Coordinates of C-alpha atoms and ligand atoms in Angstrom, one line a residue:
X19 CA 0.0 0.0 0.0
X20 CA 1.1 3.1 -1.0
X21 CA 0.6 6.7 1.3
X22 CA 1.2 10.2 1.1
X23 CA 2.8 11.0 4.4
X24 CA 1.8 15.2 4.5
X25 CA 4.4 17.6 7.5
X26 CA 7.0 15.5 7.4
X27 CA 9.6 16.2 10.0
X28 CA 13.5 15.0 10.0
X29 CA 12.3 13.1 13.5
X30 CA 9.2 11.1 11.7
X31 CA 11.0 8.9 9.0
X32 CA 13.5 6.1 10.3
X33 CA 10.7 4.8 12.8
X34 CA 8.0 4.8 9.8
X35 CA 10.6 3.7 7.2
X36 CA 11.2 0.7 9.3
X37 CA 8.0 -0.2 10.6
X38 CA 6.3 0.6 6.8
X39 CA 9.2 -2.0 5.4
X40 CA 8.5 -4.4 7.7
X41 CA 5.1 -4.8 6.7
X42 CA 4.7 -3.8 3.0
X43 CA 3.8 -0.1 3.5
X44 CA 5.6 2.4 1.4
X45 CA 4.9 5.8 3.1
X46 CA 6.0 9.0 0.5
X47 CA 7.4 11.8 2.9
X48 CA 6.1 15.0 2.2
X49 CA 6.8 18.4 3.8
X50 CA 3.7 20.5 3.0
X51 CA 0.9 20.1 5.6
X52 CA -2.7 18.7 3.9
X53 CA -5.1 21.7 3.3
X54 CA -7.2 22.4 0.3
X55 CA -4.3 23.8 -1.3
X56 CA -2.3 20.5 -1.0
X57 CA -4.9 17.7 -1.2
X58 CA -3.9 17.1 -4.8
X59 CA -0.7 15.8 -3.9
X60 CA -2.5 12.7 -2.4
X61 CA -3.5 11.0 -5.6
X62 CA -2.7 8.1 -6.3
X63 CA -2.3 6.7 -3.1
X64 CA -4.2 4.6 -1.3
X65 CA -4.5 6.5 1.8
X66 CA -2.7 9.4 4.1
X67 CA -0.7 10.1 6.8
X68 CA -1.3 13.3 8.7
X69 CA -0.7 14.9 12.4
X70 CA -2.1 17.7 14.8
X71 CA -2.1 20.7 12.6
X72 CA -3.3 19.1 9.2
X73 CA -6.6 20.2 8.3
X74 CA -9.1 17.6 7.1
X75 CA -12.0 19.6 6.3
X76 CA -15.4 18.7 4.6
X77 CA -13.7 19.9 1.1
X78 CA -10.4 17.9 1.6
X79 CA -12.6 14.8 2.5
X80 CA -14.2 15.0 -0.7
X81 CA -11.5 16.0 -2.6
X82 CA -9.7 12.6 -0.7
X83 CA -12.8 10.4 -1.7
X84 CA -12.5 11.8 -5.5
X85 CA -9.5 10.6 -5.9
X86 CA -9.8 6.9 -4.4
X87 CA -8.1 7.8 -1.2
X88 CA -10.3 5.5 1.4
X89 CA -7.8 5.9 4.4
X90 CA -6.7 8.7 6.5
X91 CA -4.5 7.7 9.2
X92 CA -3.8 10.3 12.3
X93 CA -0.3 9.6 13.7
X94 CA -1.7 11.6 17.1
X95 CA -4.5 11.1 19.4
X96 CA -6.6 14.2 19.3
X97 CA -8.9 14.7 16.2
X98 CA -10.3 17.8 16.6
X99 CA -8.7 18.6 13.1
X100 CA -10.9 16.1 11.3
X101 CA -14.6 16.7 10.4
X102 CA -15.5 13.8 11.9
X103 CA -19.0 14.1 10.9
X104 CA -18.2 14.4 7.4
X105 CA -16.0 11.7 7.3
X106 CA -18.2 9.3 8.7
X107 CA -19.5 6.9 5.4
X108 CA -16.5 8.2 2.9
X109 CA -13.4 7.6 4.5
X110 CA -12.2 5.6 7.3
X111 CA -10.3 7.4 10.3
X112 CA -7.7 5.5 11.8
X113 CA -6.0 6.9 15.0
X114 CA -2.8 6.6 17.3
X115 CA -5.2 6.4 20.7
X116 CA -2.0 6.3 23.4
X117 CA 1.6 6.5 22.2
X118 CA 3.3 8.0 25.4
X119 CA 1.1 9.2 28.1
X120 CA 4.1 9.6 30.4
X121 CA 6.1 11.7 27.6
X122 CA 3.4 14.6 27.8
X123 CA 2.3 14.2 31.8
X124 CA 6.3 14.2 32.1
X125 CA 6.3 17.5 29.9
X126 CA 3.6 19.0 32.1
X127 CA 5.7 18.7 35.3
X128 CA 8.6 20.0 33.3
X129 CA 7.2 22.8 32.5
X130 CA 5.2 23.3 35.6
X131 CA 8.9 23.0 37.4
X132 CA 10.9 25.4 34.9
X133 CA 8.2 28.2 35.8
X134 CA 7.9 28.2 39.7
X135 CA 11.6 27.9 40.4
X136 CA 12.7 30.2 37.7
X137 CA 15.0 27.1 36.0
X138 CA 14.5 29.1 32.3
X139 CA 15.4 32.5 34.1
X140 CA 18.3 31.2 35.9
X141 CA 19.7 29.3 32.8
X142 CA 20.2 32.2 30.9
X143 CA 21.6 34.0 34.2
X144 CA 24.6 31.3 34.9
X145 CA 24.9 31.7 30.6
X146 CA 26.5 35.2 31.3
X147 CA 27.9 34.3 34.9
X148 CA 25.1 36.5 36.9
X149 CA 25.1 33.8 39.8
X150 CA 22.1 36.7 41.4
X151 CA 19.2 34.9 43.3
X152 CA 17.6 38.0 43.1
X153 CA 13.9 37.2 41.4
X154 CA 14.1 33.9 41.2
X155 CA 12.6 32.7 45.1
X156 CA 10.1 30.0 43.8
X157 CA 7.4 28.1 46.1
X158 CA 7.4 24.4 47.4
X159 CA 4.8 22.0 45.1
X160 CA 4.1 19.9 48.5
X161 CA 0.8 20.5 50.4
X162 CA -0.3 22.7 47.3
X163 CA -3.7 21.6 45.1
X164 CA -3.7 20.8 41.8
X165 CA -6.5 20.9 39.6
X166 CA -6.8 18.4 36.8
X167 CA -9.2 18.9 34.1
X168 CA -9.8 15.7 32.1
X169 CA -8.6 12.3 34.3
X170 CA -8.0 10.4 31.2
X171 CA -4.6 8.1 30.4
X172 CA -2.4 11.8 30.7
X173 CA -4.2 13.0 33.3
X174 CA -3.8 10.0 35.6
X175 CA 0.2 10.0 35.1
X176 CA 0.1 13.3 35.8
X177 CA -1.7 13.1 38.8
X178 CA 0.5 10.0 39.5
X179 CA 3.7 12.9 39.1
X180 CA 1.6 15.0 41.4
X181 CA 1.2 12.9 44.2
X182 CA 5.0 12.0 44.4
X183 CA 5.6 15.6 44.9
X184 CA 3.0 15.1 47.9
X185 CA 0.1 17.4 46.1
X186 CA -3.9 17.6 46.8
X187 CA -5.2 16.9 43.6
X188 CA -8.8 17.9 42.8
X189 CA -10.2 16.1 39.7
X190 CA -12.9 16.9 37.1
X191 CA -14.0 14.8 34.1
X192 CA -17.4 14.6 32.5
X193 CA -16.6 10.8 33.1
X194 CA -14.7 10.5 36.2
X195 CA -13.0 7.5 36.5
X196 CA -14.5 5.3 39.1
X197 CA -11.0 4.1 40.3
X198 CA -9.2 7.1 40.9
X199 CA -10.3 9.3 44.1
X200 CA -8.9 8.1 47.3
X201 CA -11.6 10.0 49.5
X202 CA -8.2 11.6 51.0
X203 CA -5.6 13.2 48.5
X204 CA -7.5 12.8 45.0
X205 CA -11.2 13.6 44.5
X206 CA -13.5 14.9 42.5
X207 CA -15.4 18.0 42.5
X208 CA -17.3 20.8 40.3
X209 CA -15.0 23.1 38.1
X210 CA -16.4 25.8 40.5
X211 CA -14.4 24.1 43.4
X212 CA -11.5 23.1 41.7
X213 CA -11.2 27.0 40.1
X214 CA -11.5 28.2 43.8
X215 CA -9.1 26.0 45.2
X216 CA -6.3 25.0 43.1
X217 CA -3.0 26.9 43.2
X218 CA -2.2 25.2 40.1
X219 CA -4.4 24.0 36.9
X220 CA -3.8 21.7 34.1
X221 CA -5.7 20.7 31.2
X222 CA -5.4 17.4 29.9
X223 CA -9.1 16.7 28.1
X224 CA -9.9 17.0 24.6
X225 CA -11.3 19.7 22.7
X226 CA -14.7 19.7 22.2
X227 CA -17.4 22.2 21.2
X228 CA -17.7 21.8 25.2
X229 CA -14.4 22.5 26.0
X230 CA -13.7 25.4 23.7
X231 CA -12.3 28.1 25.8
X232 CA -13.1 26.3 28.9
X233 CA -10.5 29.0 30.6
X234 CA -12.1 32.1 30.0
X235 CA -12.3 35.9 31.9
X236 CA -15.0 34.3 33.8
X237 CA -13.0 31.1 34.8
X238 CA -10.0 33.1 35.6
X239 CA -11.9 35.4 37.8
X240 CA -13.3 32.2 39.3
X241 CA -9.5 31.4 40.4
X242 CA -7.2 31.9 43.0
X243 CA -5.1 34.8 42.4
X244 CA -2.0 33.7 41.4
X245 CA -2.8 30.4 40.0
X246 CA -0.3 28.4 37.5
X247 CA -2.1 27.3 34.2
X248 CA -0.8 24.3 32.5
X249 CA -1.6 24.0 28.9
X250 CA -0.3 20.6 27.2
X251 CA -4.1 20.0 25.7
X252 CA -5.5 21.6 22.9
X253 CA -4.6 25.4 22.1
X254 CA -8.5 26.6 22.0
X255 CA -9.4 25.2 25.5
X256 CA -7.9 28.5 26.4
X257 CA -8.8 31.9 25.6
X258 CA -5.1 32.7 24.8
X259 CA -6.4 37.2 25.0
X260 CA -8.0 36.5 28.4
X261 CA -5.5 34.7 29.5
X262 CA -3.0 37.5 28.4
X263 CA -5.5 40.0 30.3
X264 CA -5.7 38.0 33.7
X265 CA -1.7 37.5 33.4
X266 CA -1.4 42.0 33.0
X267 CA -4.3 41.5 36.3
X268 CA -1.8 39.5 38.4
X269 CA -4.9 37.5 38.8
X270 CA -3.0 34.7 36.9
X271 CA -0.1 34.1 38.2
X272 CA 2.0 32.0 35.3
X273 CA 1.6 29.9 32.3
X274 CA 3.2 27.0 30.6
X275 CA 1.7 26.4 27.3
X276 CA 2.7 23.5 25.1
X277 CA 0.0 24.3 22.7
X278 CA -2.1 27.4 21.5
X279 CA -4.7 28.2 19.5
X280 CA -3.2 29.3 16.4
X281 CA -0.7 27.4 16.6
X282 CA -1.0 25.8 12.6
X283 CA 0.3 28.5 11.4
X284 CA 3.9 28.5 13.5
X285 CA 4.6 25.7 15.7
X286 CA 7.0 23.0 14.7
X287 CA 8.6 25.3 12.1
X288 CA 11.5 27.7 12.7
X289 CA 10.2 31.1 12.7
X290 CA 13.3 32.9 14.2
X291 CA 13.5 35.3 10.5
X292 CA 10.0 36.2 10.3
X293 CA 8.0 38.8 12.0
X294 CA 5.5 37.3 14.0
X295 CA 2.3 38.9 13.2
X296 CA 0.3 37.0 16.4
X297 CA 0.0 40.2 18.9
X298 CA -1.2 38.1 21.3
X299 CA 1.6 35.3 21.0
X300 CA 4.0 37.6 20.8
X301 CA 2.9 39.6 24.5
X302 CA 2.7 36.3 25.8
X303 CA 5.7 35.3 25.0
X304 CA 7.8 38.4 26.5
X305 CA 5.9 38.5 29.7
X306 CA 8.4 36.8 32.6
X307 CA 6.1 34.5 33.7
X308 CA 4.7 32.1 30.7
X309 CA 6.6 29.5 29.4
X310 CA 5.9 28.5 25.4
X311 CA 7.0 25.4 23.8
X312 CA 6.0 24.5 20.2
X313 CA 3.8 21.4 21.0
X314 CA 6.7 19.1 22.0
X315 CA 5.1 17.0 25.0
X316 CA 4.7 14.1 22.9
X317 CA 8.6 14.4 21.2
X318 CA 10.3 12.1 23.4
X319 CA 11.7 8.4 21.5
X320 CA 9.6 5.9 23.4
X321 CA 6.4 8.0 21.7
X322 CA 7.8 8.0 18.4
X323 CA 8.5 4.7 17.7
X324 CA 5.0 3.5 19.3
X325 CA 3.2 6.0 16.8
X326 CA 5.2 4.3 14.1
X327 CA 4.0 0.9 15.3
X328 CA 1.3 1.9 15.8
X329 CA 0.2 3.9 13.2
X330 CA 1.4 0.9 10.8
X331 CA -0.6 -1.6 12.2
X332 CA -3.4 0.2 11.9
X333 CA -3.3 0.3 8.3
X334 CA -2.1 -3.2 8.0
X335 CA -4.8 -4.5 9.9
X336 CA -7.3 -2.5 8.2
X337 CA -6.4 -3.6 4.9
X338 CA -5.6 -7.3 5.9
X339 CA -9.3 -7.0 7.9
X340 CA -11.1 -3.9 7.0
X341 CA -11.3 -3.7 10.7
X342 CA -9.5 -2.0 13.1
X343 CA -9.5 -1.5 17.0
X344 CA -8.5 2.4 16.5
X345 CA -10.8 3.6 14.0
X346 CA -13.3 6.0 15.2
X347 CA -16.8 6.7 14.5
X348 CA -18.6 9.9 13.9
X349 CA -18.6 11.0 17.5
X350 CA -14.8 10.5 17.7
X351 CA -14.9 7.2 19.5
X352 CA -13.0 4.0 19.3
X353 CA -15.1 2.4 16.8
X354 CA -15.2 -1.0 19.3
X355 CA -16.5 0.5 22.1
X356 CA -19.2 2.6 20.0
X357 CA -22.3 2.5 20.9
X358 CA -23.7 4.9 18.1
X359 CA -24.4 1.8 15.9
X360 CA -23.6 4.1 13.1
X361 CA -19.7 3.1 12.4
X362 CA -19.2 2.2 9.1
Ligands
NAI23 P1 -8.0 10.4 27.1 O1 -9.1 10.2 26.1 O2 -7.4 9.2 27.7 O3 -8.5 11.3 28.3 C1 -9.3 12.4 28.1 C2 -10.2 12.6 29.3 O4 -10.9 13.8 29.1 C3 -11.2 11.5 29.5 O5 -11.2 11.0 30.8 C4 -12.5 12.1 29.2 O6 -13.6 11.6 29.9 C5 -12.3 13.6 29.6 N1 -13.2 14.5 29.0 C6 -13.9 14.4 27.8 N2 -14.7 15.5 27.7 C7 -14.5 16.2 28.8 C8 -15.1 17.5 29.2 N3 -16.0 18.1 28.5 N4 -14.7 18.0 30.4 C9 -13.8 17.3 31.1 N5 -13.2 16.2 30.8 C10 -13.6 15.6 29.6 O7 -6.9 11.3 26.4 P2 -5.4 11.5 26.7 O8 -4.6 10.4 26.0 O9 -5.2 11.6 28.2 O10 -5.1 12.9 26.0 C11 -5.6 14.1 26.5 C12 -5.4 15.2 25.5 O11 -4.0 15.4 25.5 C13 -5.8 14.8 24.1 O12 -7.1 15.1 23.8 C14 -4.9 15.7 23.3 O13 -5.6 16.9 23.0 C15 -3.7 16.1 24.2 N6 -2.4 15.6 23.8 C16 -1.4 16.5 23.6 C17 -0.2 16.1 23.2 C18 1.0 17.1 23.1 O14 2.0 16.8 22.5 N7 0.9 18.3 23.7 C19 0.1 14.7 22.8 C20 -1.0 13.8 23.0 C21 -2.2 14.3 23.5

């Protein structure tokens, strides 16, 4: 089987070369992203391969169908890039569910670590031998709360992290798990609550028409002054301007964003020549206190080869089958545990 492999990075090839050779898929490496623009360059093939900040819109699923391609493949496990409605009945949707969740929980804590003791402040310092404490007095993670939003494979690791550091965690999930609260150190509780009370908040659920800006002005308000956001979601689960406006407040009191809203247009690509023309990206990048990285959580080597494998045996067993645990249906689910009775 042949398949157009669209935003190829250096990184992406010797795991897929290898696992593609071992079973008979031939993957064509291409840099462009897929958009309208660049759907053409999928003829051809039988299906593609595509990541986070492809777009797979209505018009490129019909284009895709046009043209015989019956498989799209997401090496990632959010979809929120797809028209999933659309794509239900025309082409199938084959996903990489759980590669690492310990690369991007590990990521959050990394992150969440840099910005409360100043590590990407004092860095630079030692650089130009300005061994000064001054500015850079952290505070301790034991005894504080911690908010998770979305309890899910990442979430759990990350609360797993947490609790080594001996944190309250407050939970919320529109599913909560049934397994997880302790009635001691981890429970559940309203987003009300867990804005109140947590000194630190990370996201870790998918983005939904639900959770679209799910930190707005009015969750912010909702939140301890001071509070740490942790962003290593989706971009659009935060209002990146009111989060810019409740930094200026004080009322927030740092960020760590692995992902952000606009994000297509910039992240994974060197941008260092260019003018960037995001206001807001650009403010929040100067200010002291937020920490950016271009969607890198997942970049670690244990979750690139399982996306490989992954990914591969997707298609493999799809063709071999035309069934395959990791397709999803219309509503985004796992095809298998669907209960829509409308997978195709
Ligand atoms: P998961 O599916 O295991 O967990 C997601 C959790 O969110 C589930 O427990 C689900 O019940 C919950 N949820 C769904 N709707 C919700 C809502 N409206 N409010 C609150 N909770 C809700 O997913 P996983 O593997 O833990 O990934 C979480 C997210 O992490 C993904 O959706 C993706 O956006 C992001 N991600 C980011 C990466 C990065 O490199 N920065 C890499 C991989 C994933």
């Amino acid at each position: 089987m042949k398949f157009a492999f669209f935003d190829t990075k250096p990184y992406d090839r010797p795991a897929f070369e290898t696992h593609g050779a071992a079973r008979g898929i031939e993957f064509k490496f291409l840099e462009t992203k897929l958009c309208e623009d660049t759907v053409e360059l999928a003829r051809g093939f039988d299906g593609v391969c595509v990541f986070v900040n492809d777009t797979v819109s209505a018009p490129v699923i019909d284009r895709l169908c046009e043209m015989g391609v019956r498989i799209l493949a997401l090496r990632c496990a959010g979809f929120n890039n797809v028209d999933m409605r659309h794509a239900f009945g025309r082409i199938h949707v084959l996903r990489v569910p759980a590669y690492s969740p310990y690369a991007v929980a590990e990521h959050a804590m990394a992150l969440l670590l840099t910005s409360i003791r100043r590590i990407h402040k004092a860095y630079i310092r030692s650089r130009d031998y300005n061994f000064s404490l001054s500015g850079l007095t952290g505070f301790d993670l034991h005894g504080k709360t911690v908010g998770v939003i979305g309890t899910g494979r990442i979430g759990r690791v990350f609360i797993d992290i947490c609790r080594g550091f001996g944190m309250r965690v407050l939970c919320y999930d529109k599913f909560p798990a049934k397994d997880l609260a302790d009635g001691e150190n981890i429970r559940y509780t309203e987003l009300a609550e867990l804005f109140r009370e947590s000194d630190i908040i990370s996201l870790h659920c998918p983005l939904t028409p639900e959770t679209h800006h799910l930190l707005n002005a009015e969750a912010f308000a909702a939140c301890k002054k001071g509070v740490v956001i942790l962003n290593t979601s989706r971009g659009a689960l935060v209002n990146a301007e009111d989060l810019l406006s409740a930094i200026k407040a004080r009322q927030v009191g740092a960020a760590c964003l692995d992902v952000y809203e606009e994000e297509s247009d910039l992240f994974f690509e060197d941008n260092s020549g260019h003018i960037l023309e995001d206001d807001i990206l650009a403010r929040l990048i100067s200010m002291p206190n937020v920490i950016v990285t271009s969607h890198q959580a997942f970049l670690t080597e244990e979750a690139l080869e399982n996306i490989a494998e992954t990914t591969v045996r997707n298609i493999a067993d799809f063709s071999a089958t035309g069934h395959c645990e990791n397709e999803l249906c219309w509503r985004g689910s796992a095809a298998e545990d669907c209960k829509c009775g409308k997978c195709f």
